Structures are given as structure tokens and as C-alpha cells.
PDB file of C-alpha atoms and ligand atoms in Angstrom:
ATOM      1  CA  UNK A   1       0.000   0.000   0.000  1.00  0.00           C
ATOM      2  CA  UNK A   2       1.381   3.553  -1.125  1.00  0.00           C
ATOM      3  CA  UNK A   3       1.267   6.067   1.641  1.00  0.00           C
ATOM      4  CA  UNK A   4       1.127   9.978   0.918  1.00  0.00           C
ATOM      5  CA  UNK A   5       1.115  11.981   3.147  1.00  0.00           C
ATOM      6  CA  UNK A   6      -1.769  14.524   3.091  1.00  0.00           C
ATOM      7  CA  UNK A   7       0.828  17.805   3.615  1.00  0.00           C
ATOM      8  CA  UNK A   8       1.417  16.921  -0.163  1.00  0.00           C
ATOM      9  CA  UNK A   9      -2.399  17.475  -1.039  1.00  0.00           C
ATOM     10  CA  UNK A  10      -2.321  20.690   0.782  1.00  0.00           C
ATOM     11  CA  UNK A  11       0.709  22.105  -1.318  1.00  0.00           C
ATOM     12  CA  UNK A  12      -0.713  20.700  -4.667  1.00  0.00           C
ATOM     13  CA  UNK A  13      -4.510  22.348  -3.554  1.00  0.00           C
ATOM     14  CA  UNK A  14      -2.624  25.887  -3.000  1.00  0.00           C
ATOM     15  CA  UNK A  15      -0.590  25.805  -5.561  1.00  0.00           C
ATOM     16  CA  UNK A  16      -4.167  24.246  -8.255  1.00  0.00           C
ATOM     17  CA  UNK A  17      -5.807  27.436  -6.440  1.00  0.00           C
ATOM     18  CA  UNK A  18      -3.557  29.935  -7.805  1.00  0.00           C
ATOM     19  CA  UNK A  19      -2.808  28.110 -11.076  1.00  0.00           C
ATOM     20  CA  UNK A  20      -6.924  28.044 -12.117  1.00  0.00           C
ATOM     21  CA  UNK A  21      -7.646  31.672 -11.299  1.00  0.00           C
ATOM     22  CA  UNK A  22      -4.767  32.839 -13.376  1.00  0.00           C
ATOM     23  CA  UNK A  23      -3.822  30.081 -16.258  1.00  0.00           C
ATOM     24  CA  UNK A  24      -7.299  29.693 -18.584  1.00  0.00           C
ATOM     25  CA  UNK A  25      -6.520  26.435 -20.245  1.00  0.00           C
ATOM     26  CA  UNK A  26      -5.728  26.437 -23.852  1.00  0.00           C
ATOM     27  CA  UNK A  27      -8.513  24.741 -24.814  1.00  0.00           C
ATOM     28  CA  UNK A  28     -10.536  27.839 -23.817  1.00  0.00           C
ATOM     29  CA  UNK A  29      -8.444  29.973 -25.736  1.00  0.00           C
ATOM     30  CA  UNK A  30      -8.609  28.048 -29.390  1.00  0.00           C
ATOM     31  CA  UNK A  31     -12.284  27.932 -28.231  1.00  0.00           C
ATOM     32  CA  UNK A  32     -12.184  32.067 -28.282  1.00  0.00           C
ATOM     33  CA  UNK A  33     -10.038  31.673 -31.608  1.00  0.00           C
ATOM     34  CA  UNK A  34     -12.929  29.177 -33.262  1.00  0.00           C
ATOM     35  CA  UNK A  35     -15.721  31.184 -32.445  1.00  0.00           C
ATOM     36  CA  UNK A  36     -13.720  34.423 -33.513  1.00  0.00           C
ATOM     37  CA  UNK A  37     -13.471  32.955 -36.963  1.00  0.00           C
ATOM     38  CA  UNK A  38     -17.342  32.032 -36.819  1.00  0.00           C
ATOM     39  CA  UNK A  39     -19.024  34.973 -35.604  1.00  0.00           C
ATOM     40  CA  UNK A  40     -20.684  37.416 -37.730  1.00  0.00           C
ATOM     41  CA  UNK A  41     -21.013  40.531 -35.143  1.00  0.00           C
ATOM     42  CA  UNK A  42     -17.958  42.923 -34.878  1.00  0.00           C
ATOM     43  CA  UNK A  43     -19.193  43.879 -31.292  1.00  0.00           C
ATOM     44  CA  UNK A  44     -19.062  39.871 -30.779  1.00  0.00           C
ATOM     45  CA  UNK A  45     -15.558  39.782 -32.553  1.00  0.00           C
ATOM     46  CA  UNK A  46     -14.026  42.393 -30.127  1.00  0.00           C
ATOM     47  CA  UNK A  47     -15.305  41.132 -27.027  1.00  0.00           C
ATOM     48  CA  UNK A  48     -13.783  38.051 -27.855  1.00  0.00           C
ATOM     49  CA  UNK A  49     -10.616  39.250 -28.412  1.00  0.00           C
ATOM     50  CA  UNK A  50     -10.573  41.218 -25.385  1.00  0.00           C
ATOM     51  CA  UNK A  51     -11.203  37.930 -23.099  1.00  0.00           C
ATOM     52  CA  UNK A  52      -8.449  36.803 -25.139  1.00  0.00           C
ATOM     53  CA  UNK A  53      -6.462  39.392 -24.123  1.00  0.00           C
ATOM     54  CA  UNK A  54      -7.933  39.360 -20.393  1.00  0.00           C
ATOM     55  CA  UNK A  55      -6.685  35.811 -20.321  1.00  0.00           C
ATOM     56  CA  UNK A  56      -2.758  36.740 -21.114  1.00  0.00           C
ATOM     57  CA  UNK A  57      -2.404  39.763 -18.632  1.00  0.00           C
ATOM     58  CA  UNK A  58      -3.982  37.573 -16.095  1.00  0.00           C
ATOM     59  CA  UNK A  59      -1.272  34.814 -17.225  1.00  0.00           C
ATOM     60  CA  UNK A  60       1.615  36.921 -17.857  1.00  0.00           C
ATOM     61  CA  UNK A  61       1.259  39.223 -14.522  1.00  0.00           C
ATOM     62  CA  UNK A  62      -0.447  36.405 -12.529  1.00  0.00           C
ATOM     63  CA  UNK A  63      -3.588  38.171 -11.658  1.00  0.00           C
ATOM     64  CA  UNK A  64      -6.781  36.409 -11.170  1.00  0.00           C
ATOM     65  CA  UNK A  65      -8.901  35.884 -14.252  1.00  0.00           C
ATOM     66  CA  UNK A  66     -12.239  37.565 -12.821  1.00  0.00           C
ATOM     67  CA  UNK A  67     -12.670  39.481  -9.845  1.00  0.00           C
ATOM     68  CA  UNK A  68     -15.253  36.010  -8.486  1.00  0.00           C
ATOM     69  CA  UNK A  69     -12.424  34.036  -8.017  1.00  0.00           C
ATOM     70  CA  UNK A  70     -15.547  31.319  -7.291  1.00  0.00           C
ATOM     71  CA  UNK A  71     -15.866  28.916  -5.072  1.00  0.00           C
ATOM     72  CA  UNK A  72     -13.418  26.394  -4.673  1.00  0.00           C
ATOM     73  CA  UNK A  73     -14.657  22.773  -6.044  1.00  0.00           C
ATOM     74  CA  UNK A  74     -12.329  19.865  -5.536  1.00  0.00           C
ATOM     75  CA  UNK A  75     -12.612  16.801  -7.340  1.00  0.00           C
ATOM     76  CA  UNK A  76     -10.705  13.935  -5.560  1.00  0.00           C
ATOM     77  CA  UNK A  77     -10.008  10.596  -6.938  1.00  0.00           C
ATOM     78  CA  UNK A  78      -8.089   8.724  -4.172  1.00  0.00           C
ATOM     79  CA  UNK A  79      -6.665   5.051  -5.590  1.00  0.00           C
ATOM     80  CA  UNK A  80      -8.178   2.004  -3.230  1.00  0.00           C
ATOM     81  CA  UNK A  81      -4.010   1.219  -2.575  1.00  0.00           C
ATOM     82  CA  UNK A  82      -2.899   4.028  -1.085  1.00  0.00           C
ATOM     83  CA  UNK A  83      -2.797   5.292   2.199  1.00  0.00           C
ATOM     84  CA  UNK A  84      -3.434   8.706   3.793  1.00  0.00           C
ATOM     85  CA  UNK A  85      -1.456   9.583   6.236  1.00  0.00           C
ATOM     86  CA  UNK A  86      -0.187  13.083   8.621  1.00  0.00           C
ATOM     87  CA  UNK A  87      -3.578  13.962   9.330  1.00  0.00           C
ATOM     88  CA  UNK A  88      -6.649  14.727   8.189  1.00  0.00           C
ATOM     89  CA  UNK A  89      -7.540  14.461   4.418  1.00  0.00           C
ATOM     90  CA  UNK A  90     -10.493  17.616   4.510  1.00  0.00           C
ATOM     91  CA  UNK A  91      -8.585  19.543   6.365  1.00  0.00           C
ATOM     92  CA  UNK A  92      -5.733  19.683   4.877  1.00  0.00           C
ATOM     93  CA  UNK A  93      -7.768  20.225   1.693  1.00  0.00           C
ATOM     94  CA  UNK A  94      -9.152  23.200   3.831  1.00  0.00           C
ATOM     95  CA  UNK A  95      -5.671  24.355   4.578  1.00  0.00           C
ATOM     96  CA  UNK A  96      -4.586  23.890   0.728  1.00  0.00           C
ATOM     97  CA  UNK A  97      -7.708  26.444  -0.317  1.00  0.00           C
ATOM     98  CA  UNK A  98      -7.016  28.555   2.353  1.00  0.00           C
ATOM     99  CA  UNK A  99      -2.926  29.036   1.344  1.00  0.00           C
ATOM    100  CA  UNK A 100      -4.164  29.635  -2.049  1.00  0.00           C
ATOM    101  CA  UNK A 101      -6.251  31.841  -1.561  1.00  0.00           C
ATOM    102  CA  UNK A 102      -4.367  33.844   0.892  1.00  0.00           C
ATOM    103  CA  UNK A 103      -0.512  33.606  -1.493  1.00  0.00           C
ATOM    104  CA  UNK A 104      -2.305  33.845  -4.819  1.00  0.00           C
ATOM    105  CA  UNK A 105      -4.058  37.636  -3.609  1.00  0.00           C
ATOM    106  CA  UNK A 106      -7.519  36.001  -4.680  1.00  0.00           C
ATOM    107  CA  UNK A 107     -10.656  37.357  -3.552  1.00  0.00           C
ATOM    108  CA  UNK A 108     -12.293  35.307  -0.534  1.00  0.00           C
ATOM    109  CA  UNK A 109     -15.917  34.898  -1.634  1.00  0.00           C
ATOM    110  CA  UNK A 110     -17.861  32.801   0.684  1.00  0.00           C
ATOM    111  CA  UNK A 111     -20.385  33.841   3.400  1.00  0.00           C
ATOM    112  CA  UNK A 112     -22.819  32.623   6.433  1.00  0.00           C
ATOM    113  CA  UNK A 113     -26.306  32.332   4.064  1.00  0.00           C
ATOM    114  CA  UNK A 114     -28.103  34.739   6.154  1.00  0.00           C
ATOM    115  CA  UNK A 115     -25.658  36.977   7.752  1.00  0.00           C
ATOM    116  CA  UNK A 116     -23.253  37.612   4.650  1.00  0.00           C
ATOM    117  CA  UNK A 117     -20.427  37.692   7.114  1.00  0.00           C
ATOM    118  CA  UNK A 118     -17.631  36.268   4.642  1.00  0.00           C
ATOM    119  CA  UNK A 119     -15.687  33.462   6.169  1.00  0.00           C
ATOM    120  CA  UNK A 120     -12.324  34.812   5.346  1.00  0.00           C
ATOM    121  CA  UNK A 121     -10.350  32.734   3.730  1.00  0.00           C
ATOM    122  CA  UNK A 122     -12.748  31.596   1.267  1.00  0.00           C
ATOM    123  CA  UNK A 123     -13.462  27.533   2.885  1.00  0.00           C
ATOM    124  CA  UNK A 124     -15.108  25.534   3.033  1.00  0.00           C
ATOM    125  CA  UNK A 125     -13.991  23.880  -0.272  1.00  0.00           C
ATOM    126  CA  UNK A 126     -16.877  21.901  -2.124  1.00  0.00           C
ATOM    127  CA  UNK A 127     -15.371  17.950  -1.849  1.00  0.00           C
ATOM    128  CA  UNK A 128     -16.471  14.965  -4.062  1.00  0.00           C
ATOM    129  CA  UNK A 129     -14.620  11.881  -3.506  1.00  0.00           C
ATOM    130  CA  UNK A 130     -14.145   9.176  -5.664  1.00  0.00           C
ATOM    131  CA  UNK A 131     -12.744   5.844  -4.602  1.00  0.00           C
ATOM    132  CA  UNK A 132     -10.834   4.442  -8.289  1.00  0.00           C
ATOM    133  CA  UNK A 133      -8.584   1.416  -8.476  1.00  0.00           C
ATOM    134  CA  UNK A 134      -4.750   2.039  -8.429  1.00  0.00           C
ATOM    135  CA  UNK A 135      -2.452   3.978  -5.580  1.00  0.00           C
ATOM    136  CA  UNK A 136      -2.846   7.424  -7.094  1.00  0.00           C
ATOM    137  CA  UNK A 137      -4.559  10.387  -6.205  1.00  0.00           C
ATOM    138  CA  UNK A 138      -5.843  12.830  -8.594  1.00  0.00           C
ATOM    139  CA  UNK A 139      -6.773  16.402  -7.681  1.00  0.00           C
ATOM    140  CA  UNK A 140      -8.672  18.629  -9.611  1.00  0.00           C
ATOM    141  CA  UNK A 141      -9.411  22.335  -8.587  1.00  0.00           C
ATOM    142  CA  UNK A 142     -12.352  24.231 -10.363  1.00  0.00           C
ATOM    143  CA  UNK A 143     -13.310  27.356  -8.687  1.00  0.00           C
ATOM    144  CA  UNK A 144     -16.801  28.007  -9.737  1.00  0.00           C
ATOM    145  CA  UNK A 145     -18.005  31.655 -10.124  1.00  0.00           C
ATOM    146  CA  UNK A 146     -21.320  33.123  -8.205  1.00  0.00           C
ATOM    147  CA  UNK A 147     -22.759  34.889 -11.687  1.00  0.00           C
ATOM    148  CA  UNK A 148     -23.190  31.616 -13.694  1.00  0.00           C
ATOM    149  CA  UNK A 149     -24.171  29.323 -11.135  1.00  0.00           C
ATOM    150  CA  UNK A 150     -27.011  31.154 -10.474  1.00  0.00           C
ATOM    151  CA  UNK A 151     -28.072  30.677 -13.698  1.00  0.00           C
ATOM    152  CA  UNK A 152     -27.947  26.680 -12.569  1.00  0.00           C
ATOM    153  CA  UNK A 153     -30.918  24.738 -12.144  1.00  0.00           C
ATOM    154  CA  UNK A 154     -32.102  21.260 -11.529  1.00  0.00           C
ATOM    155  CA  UNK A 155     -35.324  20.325 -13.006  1.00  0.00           C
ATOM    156  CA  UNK A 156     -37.013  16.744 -12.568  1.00  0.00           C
ATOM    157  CA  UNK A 157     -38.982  16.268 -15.914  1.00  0.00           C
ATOM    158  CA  UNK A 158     -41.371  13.379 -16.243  1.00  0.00           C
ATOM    159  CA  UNK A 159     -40.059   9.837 -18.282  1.00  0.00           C
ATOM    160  CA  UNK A 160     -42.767  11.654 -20.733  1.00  0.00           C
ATOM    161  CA  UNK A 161     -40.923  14.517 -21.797  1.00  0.00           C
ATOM    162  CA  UNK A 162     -38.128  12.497 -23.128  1.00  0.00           C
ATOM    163  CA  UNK A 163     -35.309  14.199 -25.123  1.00  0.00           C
ATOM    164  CA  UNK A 164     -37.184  16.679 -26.906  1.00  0.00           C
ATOM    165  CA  UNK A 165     -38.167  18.178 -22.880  1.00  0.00           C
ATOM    166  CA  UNK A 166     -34.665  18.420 -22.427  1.00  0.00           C
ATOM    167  CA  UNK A 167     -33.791  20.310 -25.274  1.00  0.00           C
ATOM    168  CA  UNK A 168     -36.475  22.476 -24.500  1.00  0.00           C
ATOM    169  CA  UNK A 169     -35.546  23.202 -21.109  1.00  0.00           C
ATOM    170  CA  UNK A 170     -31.400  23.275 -21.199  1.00  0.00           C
ATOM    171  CA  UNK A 171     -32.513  26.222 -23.983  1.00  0.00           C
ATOM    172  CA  UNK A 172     -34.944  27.691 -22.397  1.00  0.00           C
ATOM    173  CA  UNK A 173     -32.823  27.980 -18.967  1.00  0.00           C
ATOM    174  CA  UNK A 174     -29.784  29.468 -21.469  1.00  0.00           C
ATOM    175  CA  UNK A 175     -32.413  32.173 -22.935  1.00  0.00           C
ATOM    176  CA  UNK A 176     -33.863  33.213 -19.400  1.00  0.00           C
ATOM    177  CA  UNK A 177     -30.318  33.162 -18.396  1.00  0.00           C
ATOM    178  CA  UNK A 178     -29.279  35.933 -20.602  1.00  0.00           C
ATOM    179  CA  UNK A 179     -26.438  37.992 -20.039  1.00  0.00           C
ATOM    180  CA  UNK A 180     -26.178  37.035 -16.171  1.00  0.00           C
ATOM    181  CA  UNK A 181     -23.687  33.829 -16.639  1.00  0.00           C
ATOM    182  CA  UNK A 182     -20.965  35.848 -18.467  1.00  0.00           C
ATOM    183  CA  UNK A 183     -21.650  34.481 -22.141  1.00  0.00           C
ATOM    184  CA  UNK A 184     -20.184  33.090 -24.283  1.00  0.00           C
ATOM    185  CA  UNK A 185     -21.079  30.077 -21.234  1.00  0.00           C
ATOM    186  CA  UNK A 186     -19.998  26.381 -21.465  1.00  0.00           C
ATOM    187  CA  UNK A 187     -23.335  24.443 -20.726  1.00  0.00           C
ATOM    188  CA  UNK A 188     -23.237  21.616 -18.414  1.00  0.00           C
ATOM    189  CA  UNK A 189     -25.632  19.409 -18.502  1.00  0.00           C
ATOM    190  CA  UNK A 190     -26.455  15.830 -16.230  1.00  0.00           C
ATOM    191  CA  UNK A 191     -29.227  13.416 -17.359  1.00  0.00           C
ATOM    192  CA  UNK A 192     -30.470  10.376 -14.871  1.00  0.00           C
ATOM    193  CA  UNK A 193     -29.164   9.405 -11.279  1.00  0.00           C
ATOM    194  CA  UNK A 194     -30.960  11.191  -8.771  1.00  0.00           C
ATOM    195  CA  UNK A 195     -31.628  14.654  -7.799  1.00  0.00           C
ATOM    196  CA  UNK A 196     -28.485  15.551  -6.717  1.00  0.00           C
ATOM    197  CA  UNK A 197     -26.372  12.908  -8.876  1.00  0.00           C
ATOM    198  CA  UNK A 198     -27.944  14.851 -12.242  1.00  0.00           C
ATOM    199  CA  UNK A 199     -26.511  18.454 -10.807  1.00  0.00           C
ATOM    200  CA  UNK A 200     -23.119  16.534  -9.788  1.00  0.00           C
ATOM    201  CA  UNK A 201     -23.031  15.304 -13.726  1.00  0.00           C
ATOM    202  CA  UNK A 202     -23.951  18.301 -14.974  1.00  0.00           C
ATOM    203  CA  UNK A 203     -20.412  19.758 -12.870  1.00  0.00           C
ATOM    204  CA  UNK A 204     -18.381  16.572 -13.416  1.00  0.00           C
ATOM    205  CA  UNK A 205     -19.337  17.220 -17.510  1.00  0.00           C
ATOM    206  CA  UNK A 206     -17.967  20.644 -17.348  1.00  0.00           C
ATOM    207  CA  UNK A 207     -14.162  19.033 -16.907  1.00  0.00           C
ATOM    208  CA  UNK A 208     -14.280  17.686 -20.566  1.00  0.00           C
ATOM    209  CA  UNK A 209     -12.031  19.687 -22.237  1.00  0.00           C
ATOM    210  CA  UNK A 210     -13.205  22.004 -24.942  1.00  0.00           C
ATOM    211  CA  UNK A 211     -13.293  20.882 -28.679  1.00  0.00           C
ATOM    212  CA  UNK A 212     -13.486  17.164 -27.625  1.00  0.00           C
ATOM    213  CA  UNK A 213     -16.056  14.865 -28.615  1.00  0.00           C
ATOM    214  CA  UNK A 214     -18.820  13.073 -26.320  1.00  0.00           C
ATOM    215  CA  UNK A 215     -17.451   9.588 -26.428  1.00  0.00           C
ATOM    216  CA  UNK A 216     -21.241   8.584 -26.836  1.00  0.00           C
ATOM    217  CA  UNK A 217     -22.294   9.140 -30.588  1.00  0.00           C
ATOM    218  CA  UNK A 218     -26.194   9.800 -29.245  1.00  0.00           C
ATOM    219  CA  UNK A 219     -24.994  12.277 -26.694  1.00  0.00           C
ATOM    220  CA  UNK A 220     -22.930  14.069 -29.268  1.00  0.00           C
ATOM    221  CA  UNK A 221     -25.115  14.587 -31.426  1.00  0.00           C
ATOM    222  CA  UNK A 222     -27.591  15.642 -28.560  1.00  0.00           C
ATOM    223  CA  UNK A 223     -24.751  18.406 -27.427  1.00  0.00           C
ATOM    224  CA  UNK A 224     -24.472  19.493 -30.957  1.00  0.00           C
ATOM    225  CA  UNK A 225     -28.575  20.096 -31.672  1.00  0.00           C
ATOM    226  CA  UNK A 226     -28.455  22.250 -27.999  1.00  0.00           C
ATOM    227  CA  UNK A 227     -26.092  24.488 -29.341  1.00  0.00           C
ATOM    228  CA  UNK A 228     -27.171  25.264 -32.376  1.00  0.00           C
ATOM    229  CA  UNK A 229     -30.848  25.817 -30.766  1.00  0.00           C
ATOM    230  CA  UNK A 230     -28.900  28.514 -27.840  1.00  0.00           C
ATOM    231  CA  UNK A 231     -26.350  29.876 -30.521  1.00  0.00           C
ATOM    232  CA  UNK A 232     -29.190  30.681 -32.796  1.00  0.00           C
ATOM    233  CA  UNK A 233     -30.960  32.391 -29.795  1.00  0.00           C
ATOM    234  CA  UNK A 234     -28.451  35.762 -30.781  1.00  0.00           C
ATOM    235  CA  UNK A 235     -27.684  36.414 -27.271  1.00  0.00           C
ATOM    236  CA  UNK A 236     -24.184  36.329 -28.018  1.00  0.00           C
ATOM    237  CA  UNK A 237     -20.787  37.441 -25.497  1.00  0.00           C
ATOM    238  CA  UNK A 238     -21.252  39.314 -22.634  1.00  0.00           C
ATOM    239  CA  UNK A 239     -25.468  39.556 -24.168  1.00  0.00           C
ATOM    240  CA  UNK A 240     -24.362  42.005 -26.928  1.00  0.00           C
ATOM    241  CA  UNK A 241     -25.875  39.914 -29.222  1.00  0.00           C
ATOM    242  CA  UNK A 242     -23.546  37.336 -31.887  1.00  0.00           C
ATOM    243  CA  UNK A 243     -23.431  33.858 -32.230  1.00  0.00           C
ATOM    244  CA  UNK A 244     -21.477  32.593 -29.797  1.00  0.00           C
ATOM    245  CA  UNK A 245     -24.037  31.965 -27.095  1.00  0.00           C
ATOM    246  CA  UNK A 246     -21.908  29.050 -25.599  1.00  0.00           C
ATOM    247  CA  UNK A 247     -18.510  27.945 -26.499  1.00  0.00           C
ATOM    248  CA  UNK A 248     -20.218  24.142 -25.678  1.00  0.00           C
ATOM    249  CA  UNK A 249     -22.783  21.719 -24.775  1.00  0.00           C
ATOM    250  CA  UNK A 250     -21.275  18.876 -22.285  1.00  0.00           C
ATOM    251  CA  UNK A 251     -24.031  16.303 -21.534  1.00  0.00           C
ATOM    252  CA  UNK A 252     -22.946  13.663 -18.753  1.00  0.00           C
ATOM    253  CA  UNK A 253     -26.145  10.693 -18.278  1.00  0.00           C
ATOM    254  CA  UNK A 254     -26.928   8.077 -16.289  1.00  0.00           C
ATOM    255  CA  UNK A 255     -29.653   5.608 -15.529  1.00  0.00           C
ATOM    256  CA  UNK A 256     -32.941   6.869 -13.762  1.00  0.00           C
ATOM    257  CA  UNK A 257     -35.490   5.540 -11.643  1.00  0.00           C
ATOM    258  CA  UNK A 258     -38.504   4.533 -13.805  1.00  0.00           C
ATOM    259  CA  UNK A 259     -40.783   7.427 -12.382  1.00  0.00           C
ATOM    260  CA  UNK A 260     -38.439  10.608 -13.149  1.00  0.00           C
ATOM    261  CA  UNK A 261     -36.374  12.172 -15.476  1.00  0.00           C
ATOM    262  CA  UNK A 262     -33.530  14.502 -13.473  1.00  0.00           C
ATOM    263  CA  UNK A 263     -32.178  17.151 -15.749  1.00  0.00           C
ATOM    264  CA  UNK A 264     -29.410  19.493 -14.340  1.00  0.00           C
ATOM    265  CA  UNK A 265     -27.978  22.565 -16.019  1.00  0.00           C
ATOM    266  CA  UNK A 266     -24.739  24.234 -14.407  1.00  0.00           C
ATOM    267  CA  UNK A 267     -23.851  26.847 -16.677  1.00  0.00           C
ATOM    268  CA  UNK A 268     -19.864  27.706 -16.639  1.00  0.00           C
ATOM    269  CA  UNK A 269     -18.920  31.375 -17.991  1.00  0.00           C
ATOM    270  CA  UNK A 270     -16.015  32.006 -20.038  1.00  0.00           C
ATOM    271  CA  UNK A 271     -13.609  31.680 -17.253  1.00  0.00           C
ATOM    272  CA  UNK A 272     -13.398  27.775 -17.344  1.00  0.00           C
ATOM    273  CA  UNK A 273     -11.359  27.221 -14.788  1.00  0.00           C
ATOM    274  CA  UNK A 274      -9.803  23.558 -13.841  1.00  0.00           C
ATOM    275  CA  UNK A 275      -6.390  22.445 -13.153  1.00  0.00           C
ATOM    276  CA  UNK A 276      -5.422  18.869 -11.615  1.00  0.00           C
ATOM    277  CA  UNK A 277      -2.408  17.052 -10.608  1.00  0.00           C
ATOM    278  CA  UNK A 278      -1.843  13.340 -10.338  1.00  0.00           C
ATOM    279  CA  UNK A 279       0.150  12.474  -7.133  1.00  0.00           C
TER     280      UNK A 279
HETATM  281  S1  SF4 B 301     -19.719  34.433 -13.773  1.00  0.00           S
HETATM  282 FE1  SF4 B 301     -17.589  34.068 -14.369  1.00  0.00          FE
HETATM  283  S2  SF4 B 301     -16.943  35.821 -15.600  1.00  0.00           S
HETATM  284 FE2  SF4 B 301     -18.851  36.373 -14.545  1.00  0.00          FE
HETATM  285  S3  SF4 B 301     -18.152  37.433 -12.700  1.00  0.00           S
HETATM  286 FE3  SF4 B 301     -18.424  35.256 -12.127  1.00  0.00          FE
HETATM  287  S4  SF4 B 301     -16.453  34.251 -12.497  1.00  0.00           S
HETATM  288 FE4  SF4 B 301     -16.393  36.250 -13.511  1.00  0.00          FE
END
């Protein structure tokens, strides 16, 4: 059995922190550079460019992204063979967020529900676990931002509505949405499980990096019809009106119970942020 010691997790969280809210993944920027060469609006065209150019001052001068530095969601995939050890695995994850946030100058943006007093060092982290084969553990960091996943929902549709309800609804949610998430958004969406298992798929689906394919055919092509139906809906980047709606439709399903039909939408805004380590 492989031991690691969970001080390692809390230096790898800190340093994932720091690396998301300034680093937008390249496959956010040749999405920018696709939907540059596709869109018809200049207005579209320029904003763009300028979250292009947002993306390599934050990079370059290691600044955060976005103001919302989010909350911070870790993904955690801890192999059956290994062993934690020095401590306690949440908190250290704590501690990692908490370092991050505090080194990296990002802004601290949770609060009590009802009081608004902000916590102050932006914990609790969001934690999903996964137990995979192997002695590994895999880390991924994706702060999530306040504008765009308030534009979330979780709907439970009957068996009856079927895929033509979905549409409807993971389009309809974009449209009502309208400039709120930050267009151009990256749609998240999680069929089946239960309640909260559709609005975990619907988050998990957002990790797919952009310009890949949905490994299942019927699902592609499902992502594909969604965003034509929101790209044609001209709300465009930051709702100036354009094309580009959403950069992408990610669809994650699962088996249902025979009564329901759970349909989740997290929308993501342009600042997709995830980075992971394998330790
Ligand atoms: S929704 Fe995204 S782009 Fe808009 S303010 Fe929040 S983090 Fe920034």
C-alpha cells in the first residue's frame, strides 16, 4: 500500500488554487479563436478578443482571471491502494484552499447564508470523492463563479418529456439566463441518477475539455442540436448579441429511476477554470 502523506495534497490544492484563477486552459483559448473565426457581429468579434487578451495579462502578470475568483470545487479521486497519512484528508484540503487563496491575492468569496459575514479565507472547499482502483490520487481544482451558477438549475422532468423536454428546457434555462452567466457560457448538462447525482453530472461534464467529442455518438449529437438551438438564440458574449451563445454543450447521463427524469444545467462562464495534478 502507497502512503502519501496529506501535507502533499495541501501544497498541490494551494498551488491548483492559484494556477486556475490565473492560467485559462488552452482549450478555452482556441475555443475564443474558433468562435472568432465564426461569428458574424464585430461587437461579438471584439469582445472576444478582449477575453483573449484578459486571459494573457492575467497569465503573464499572474492576476486572477475575474474578480469572483468562485468557489473552490475539488474533485478527488483517491486510488483504493494508497494510504493517507499526517492527518486529516479535509482539512488539509481546507488548509490547501485557504494558502491559495491567501498567497495567490484572490478574492475570498464565501459567506454565512443569512448573515453575509464572509468566512475569510474563502473555505469551506466543495469535496467529491471518488474511490478508483490504483495507488494514485488525482486532484482537480475548479473554482466556480457566483454569476453563472445562479443561472444553474435542476429540473425533474417526467419519463414523458423524453429528449425533446430536455432540449427544450437546457434552452430555455440558457435564454432566461441571458447575459447574467458571463456568455459566451460552457453548458453543463447531467441526465439520470438522482436529484443531486444529475446536478453533480452536470459539474463533473464541465471538466471535458473544450473541442473534444462526447465519447457517446447519441450524446454528441444531442450536445451538438443544444447548441445550435442557444447559438441561434443571438444572445451572443457578454449579451451584446452574436453567435457565440456558448462555447459548448457537455451532456454527462446516467440511468434513472422509472418514475423521473432529473435534468441538471450548471452553466460555466467564459472563465473555465480547472487544473489537476496526479500524485
Ligand atoms: S460568472 Fe464568471 S466571468 Fe462572470 S463574474 Fe463570475 S467568475 Fe467572472
Amino acid at each position: 500500500m502507497r502512503e502519501v502523506d496529506v501535507k502533499l495534497i495541501t501544497e498541490k490544492v494551494r498551488d491548483l488554487c492559484m494556477e486556475a484563477n490565473t492560467d485559462l486552459g488552452q482549450d478555452v483559448l482556441q475555443a475564443f479563436d474558433r468562435a472568432i473565426e465564426r461569428e458574424e457581429s464585430p461587437v461579438a468579434i471584439e469582445i472576444l478578443k478582449e477575453l483573449k487578451e484578459n486571459a494573457r495579462i492575467a497569465k503573464e502578470e499572474k492576476v486572477a482571471i475575474c474578480q469572483d475568483t468562485g468557489f473552490a470545487v475539488i474533485f478527488l479521486e483517491v486510488g483504493q491502494d494508497v494510504r493517507l497519512i499526517g492527518g486529516n484528508l479535509t482539512e488539509a484540503i481546507h488548509e490547501g484552499v485557504r494558502q491559495g487563496y491567501r498567497d495567490g491575492y484572490l478574492r475570498k468569496s464565501l459567506c454565512h447564508p443569512f448573515t453575509r459575514a464572509n468566512t475569510g479565507d474563502n473555505t469551506p472547499a466543495v469535496i467529491h470523492t471518488d474511490i478508483v482502483p490504483g495507488e494514485k490520487v488525482k486532484i482537480t481544482v475548479a473554482p466556480k463563479g457566483g454569476g453563472s451558477e445562479n443561472m444553474s438549475r435542476v429540473m425533474m422532468l417526467t419519463p414523458s418529456d423524453g429528449i425533446e423536454g430536455v432540449k427544450r428546457f437546457v434552452i430555455q434555462r440558457v435564454k432566461e439566463s441571458g447575459s447574467n452567466p458571463c456568455p459566451p457560457t460552457i453548458v453543463g448538462v447531467g441526465i439520470g441518477g438522482t436529484l443531486e447525482q444529475s446536478a453533480l453530472l452536470a459539474k463533473k461534464s464541465l471538466l471535458r475539455p473544450l473541442g473534444t467529442k462526447n465519447p457517446d455518438l447519441e450524446l454528441d449529437r444531442l450536445e451538438s442540436e443544444i447548441l445550435v438551438g442557444i447559438n441561434n438564440l443571438g444572445i451572443g458574449p457578454q449579451g451584446l448579441g452574436g453567435r457565440t451563445t456558448s462555447l459548448a454543450v457537455h451532456i454527462l447521463m446516467m440511468p434513472c429511476h422509472i418514475a423521473s427524469l432529473p435534468l441538471a444545467v450548471n452553466i460555466q462562464c467564459h472563465v473555465q477554470r480547472h487544473k489537476e495534478v496526479i500524485i
